[in-house]
Structure formats: C-alpha cells, structure tokens
mmCIF file with all atom_site columns, C-alpha atoms in Angstrom:
data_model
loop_
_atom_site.group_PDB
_atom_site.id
_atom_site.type_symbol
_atom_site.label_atom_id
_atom_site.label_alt_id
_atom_site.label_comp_id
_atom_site.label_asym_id
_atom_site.label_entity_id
_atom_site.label_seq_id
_atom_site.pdbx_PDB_ins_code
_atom_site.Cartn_x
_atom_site.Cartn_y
_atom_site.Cartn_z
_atom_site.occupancy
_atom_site.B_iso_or_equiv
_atom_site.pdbx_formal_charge
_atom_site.auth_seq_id
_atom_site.auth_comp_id
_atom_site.auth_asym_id
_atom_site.auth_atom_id
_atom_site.pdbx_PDB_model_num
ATOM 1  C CA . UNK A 1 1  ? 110.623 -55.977 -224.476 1.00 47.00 ? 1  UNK A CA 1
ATOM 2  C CA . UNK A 1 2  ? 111.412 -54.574 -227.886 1.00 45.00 ? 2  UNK A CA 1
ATOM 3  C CA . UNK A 1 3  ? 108.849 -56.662 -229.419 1.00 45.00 ? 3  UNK A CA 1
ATOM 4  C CA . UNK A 1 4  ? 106.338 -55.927 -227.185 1.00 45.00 ? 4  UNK A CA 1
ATOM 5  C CA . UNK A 1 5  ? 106.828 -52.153 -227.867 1.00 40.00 ? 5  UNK A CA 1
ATOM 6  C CA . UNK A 1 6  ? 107.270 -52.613 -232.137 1.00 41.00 ? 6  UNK A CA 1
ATOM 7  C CA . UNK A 1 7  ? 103.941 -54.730 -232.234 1.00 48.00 ? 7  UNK A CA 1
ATOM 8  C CA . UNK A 1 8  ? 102.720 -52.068 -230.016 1.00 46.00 ? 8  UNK A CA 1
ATOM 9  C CA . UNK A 1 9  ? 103.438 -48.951 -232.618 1.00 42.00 ? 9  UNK A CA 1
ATOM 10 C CA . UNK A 1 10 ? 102.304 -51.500 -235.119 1.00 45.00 ? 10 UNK A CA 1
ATOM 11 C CA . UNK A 1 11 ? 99.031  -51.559 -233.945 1.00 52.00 ? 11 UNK A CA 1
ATOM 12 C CA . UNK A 1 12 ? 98.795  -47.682 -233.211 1.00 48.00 ? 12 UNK A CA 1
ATOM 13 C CA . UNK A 1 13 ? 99.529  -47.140 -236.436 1.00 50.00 ? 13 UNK A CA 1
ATOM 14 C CA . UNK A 1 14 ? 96.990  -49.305 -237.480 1.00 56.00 ? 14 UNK A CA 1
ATOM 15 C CA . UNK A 1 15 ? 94.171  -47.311 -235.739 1.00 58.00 ? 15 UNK A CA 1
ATOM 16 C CA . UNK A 1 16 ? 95.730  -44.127 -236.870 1.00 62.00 ? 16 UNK A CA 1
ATOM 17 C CA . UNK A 1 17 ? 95.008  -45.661 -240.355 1.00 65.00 ? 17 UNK A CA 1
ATOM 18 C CA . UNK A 1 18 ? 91.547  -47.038 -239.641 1.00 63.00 ? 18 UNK A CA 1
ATOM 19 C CA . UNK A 1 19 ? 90.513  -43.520 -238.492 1.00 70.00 ? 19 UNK A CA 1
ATOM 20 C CA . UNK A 1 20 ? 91.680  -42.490 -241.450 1.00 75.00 ? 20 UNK A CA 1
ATOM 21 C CA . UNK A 1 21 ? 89.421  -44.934 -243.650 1.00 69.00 ? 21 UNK A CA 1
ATOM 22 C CA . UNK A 1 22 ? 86.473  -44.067 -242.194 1.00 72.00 ? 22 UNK A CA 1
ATOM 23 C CA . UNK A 1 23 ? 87.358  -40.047 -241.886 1.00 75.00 ? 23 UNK A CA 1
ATOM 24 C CA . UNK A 1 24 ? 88.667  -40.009 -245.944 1.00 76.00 ? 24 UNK A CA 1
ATOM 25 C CA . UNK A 1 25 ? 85.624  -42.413 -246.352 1.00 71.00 ? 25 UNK A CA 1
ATOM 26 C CA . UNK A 1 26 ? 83.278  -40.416 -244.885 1.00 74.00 ? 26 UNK A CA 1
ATOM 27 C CA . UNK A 1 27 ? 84.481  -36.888 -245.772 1.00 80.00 ? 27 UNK A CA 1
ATOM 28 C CA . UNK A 1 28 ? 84.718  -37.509 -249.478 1.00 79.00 ? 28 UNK A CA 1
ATOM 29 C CA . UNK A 1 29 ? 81.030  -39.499 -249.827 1.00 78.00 ? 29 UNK A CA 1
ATOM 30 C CA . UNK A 1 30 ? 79.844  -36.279 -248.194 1.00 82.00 ? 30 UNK A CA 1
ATOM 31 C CA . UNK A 1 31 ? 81.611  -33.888 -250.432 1.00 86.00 ? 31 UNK A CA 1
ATOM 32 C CA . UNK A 1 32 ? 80.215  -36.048 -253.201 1.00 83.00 ? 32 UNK A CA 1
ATOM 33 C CA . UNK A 1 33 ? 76.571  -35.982 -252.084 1.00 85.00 ? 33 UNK A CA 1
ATOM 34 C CA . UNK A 1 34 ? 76.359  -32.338 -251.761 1.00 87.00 ? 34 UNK A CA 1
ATOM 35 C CA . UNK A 1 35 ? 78.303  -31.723 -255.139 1.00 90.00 ? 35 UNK A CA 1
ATOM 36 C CA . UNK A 1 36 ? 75.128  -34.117 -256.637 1.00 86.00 ? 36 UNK A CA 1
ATOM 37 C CA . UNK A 1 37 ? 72.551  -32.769 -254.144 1.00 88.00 ? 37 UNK A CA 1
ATOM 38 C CA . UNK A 1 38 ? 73.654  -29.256 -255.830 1.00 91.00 ? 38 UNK A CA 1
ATOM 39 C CA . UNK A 1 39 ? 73.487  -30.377 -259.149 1.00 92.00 ? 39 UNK A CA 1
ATOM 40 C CA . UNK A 1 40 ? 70.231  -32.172 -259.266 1.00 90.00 ? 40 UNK A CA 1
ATOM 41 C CA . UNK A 1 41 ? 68.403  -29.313 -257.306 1.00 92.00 ? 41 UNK A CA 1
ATOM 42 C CA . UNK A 1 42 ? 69.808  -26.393 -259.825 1.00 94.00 ? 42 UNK A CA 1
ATOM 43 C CA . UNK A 1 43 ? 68.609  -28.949 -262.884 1.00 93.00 ? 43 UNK A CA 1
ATOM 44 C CA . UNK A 1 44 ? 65.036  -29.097 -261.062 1.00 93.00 ? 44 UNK A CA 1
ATOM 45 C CA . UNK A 1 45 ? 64.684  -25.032 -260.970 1.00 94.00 ? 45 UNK A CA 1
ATOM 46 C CA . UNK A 1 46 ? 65.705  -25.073 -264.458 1.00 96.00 ? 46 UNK A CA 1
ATOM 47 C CA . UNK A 1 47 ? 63.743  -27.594 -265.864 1.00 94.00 ? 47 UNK A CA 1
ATOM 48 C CA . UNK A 1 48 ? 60.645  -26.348 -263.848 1.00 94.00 ? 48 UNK A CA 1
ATOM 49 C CA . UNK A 1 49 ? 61.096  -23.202 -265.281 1.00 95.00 ? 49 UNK A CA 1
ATOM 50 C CA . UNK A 1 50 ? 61.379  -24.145 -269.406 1.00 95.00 ? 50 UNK A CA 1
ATOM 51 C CA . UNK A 1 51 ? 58.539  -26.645 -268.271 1.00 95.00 ? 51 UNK A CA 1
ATOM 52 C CA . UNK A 1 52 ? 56.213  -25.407 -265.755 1.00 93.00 ? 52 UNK A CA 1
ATOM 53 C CA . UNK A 1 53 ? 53.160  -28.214 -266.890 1.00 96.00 ? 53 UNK A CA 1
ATOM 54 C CA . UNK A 1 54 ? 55.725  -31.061 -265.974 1.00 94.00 ? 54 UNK A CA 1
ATOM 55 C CA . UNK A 1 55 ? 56.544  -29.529 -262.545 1.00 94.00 ? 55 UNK A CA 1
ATOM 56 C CA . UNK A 1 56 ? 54.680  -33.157 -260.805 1.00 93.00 ? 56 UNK A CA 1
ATOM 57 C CA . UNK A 1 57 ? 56.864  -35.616 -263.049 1.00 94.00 ? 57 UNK A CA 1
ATOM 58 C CA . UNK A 1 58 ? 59.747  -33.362 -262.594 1.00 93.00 ? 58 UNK A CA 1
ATOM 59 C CA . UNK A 1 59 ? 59.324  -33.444 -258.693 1.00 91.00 ? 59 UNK A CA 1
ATOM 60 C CA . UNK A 1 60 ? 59.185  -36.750 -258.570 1.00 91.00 ? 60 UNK A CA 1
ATOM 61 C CA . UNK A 1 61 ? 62.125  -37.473 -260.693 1.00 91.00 ? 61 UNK A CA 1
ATOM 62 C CA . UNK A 1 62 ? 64.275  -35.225 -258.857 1.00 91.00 ? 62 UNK A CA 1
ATOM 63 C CA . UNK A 1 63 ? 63.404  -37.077 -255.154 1.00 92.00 ? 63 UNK A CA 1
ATOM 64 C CA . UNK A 1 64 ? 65.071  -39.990 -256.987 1.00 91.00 ? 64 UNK A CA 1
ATOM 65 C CA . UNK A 1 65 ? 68.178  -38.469 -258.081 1.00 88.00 ? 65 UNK A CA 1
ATOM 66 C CA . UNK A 1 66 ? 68.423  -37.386 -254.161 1.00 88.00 ? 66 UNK A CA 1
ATOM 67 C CA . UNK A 1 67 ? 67.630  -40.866 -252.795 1.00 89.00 ? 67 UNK A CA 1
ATOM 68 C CA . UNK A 1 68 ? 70.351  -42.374 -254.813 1.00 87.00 ? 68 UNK A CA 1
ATOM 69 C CA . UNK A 1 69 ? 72.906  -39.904 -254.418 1.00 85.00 ? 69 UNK A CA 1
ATOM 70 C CA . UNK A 1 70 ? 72.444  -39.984 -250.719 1.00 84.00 ? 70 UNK A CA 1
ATOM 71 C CA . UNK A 1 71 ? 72.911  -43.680 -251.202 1.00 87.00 ? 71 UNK A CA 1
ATOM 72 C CA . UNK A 1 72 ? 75.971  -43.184 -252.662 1.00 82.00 ? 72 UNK A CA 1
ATOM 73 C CA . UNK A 1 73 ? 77.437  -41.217 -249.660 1.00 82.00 ? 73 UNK A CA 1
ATOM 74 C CA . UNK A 1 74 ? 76.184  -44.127 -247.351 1.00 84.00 ? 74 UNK A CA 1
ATOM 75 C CA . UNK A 1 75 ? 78.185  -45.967 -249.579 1.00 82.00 ? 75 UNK A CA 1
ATOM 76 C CA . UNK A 1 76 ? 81.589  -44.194 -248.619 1.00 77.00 ? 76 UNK A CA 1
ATOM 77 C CA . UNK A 1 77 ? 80.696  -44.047 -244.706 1.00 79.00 ? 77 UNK A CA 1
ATOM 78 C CA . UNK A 1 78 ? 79.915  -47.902 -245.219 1.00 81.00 ? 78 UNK A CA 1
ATOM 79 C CA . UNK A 1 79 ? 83.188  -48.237 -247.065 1.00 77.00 ? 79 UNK A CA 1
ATOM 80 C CA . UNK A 1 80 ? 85.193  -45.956 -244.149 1.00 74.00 ? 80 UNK A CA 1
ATOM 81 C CA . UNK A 1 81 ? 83.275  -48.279 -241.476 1.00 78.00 ? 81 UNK A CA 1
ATOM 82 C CA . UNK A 1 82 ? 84.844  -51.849 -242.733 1.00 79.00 ? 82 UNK A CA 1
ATOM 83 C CA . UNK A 1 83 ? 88.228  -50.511 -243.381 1.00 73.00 ? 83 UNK A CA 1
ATOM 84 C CA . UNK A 1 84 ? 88.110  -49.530 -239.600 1.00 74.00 ? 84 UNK A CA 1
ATOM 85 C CA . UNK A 1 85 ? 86.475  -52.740 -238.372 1.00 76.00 ? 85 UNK A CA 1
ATOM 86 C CA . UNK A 1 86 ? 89.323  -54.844 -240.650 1.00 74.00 ? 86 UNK A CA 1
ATOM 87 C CA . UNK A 1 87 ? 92.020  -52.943 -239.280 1.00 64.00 ? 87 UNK A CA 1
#
C-alpha cells in the first residue's frame, strides 16, 4: 500500500514538473521573441530613416530577422513540449 501511494506522488510530481518544462519553455521563448521582435522593428525605423532609398532591401531584411526569431521561440515551445512528453 505504501508503495503504491510513493510511486503515486512520484509520478505527480513528475507532471507537476513536465508542466513546468513546457510553461518555463514556453514563457521564456516568448519573452525572447518579443525582446527580438522589439529590437529588430526599432532598428528598421531607424535605418529607414538615415536611409530612406534602401527602404525595399531594408524591408526585406527585416522580415528575416522576424522569421528567425519567431523560429527561435518555436524552438523553446518545442523544447517545453519533449520535456513534457519524456516525463
């Protein structure tokens, strides 16, 4: 009976754990994003405005830098997902 109830908290504890992975996971690739996301988008205004002729190249440039930090905040959720599928 005692055995039953220890593996039992064991595996609570585990899922308390897992839902952590993926919340921590998730929660800090999002933070992450939107600190690049900020970053990226203030850089565009600024270069747009020293540059205005390069405003196409500097569009373009910028949709990249988004794509891959947004890639990066997958990454995390990704990351949060396995740790609570491994348990």
């Amino acid at each position: 009976m005692h055995v039953f109830l220890l593996t039992s908290v064991f595996h609570l504890a585990a899922g308390v754990g897992a839902g952590l992975g993926i919340g921590i996971g998730g929660g800090l690739g999002a933070v992450g994003a939107g600190v690049g996301i900020g970053i990226i988008f203030g850089k565009v205004i600024e270069s747009v405005t020293r540059q205005p002729e390069m405003r196409d190249e500097i569009t373009s440039i910028q949709w990249l830098g988004f794509a891959l930090t947004e890639a990066c905040f997958f990454y995390g959720l990704v990351a949060g997902l396995i740790s609570y599928v491994l348990k």
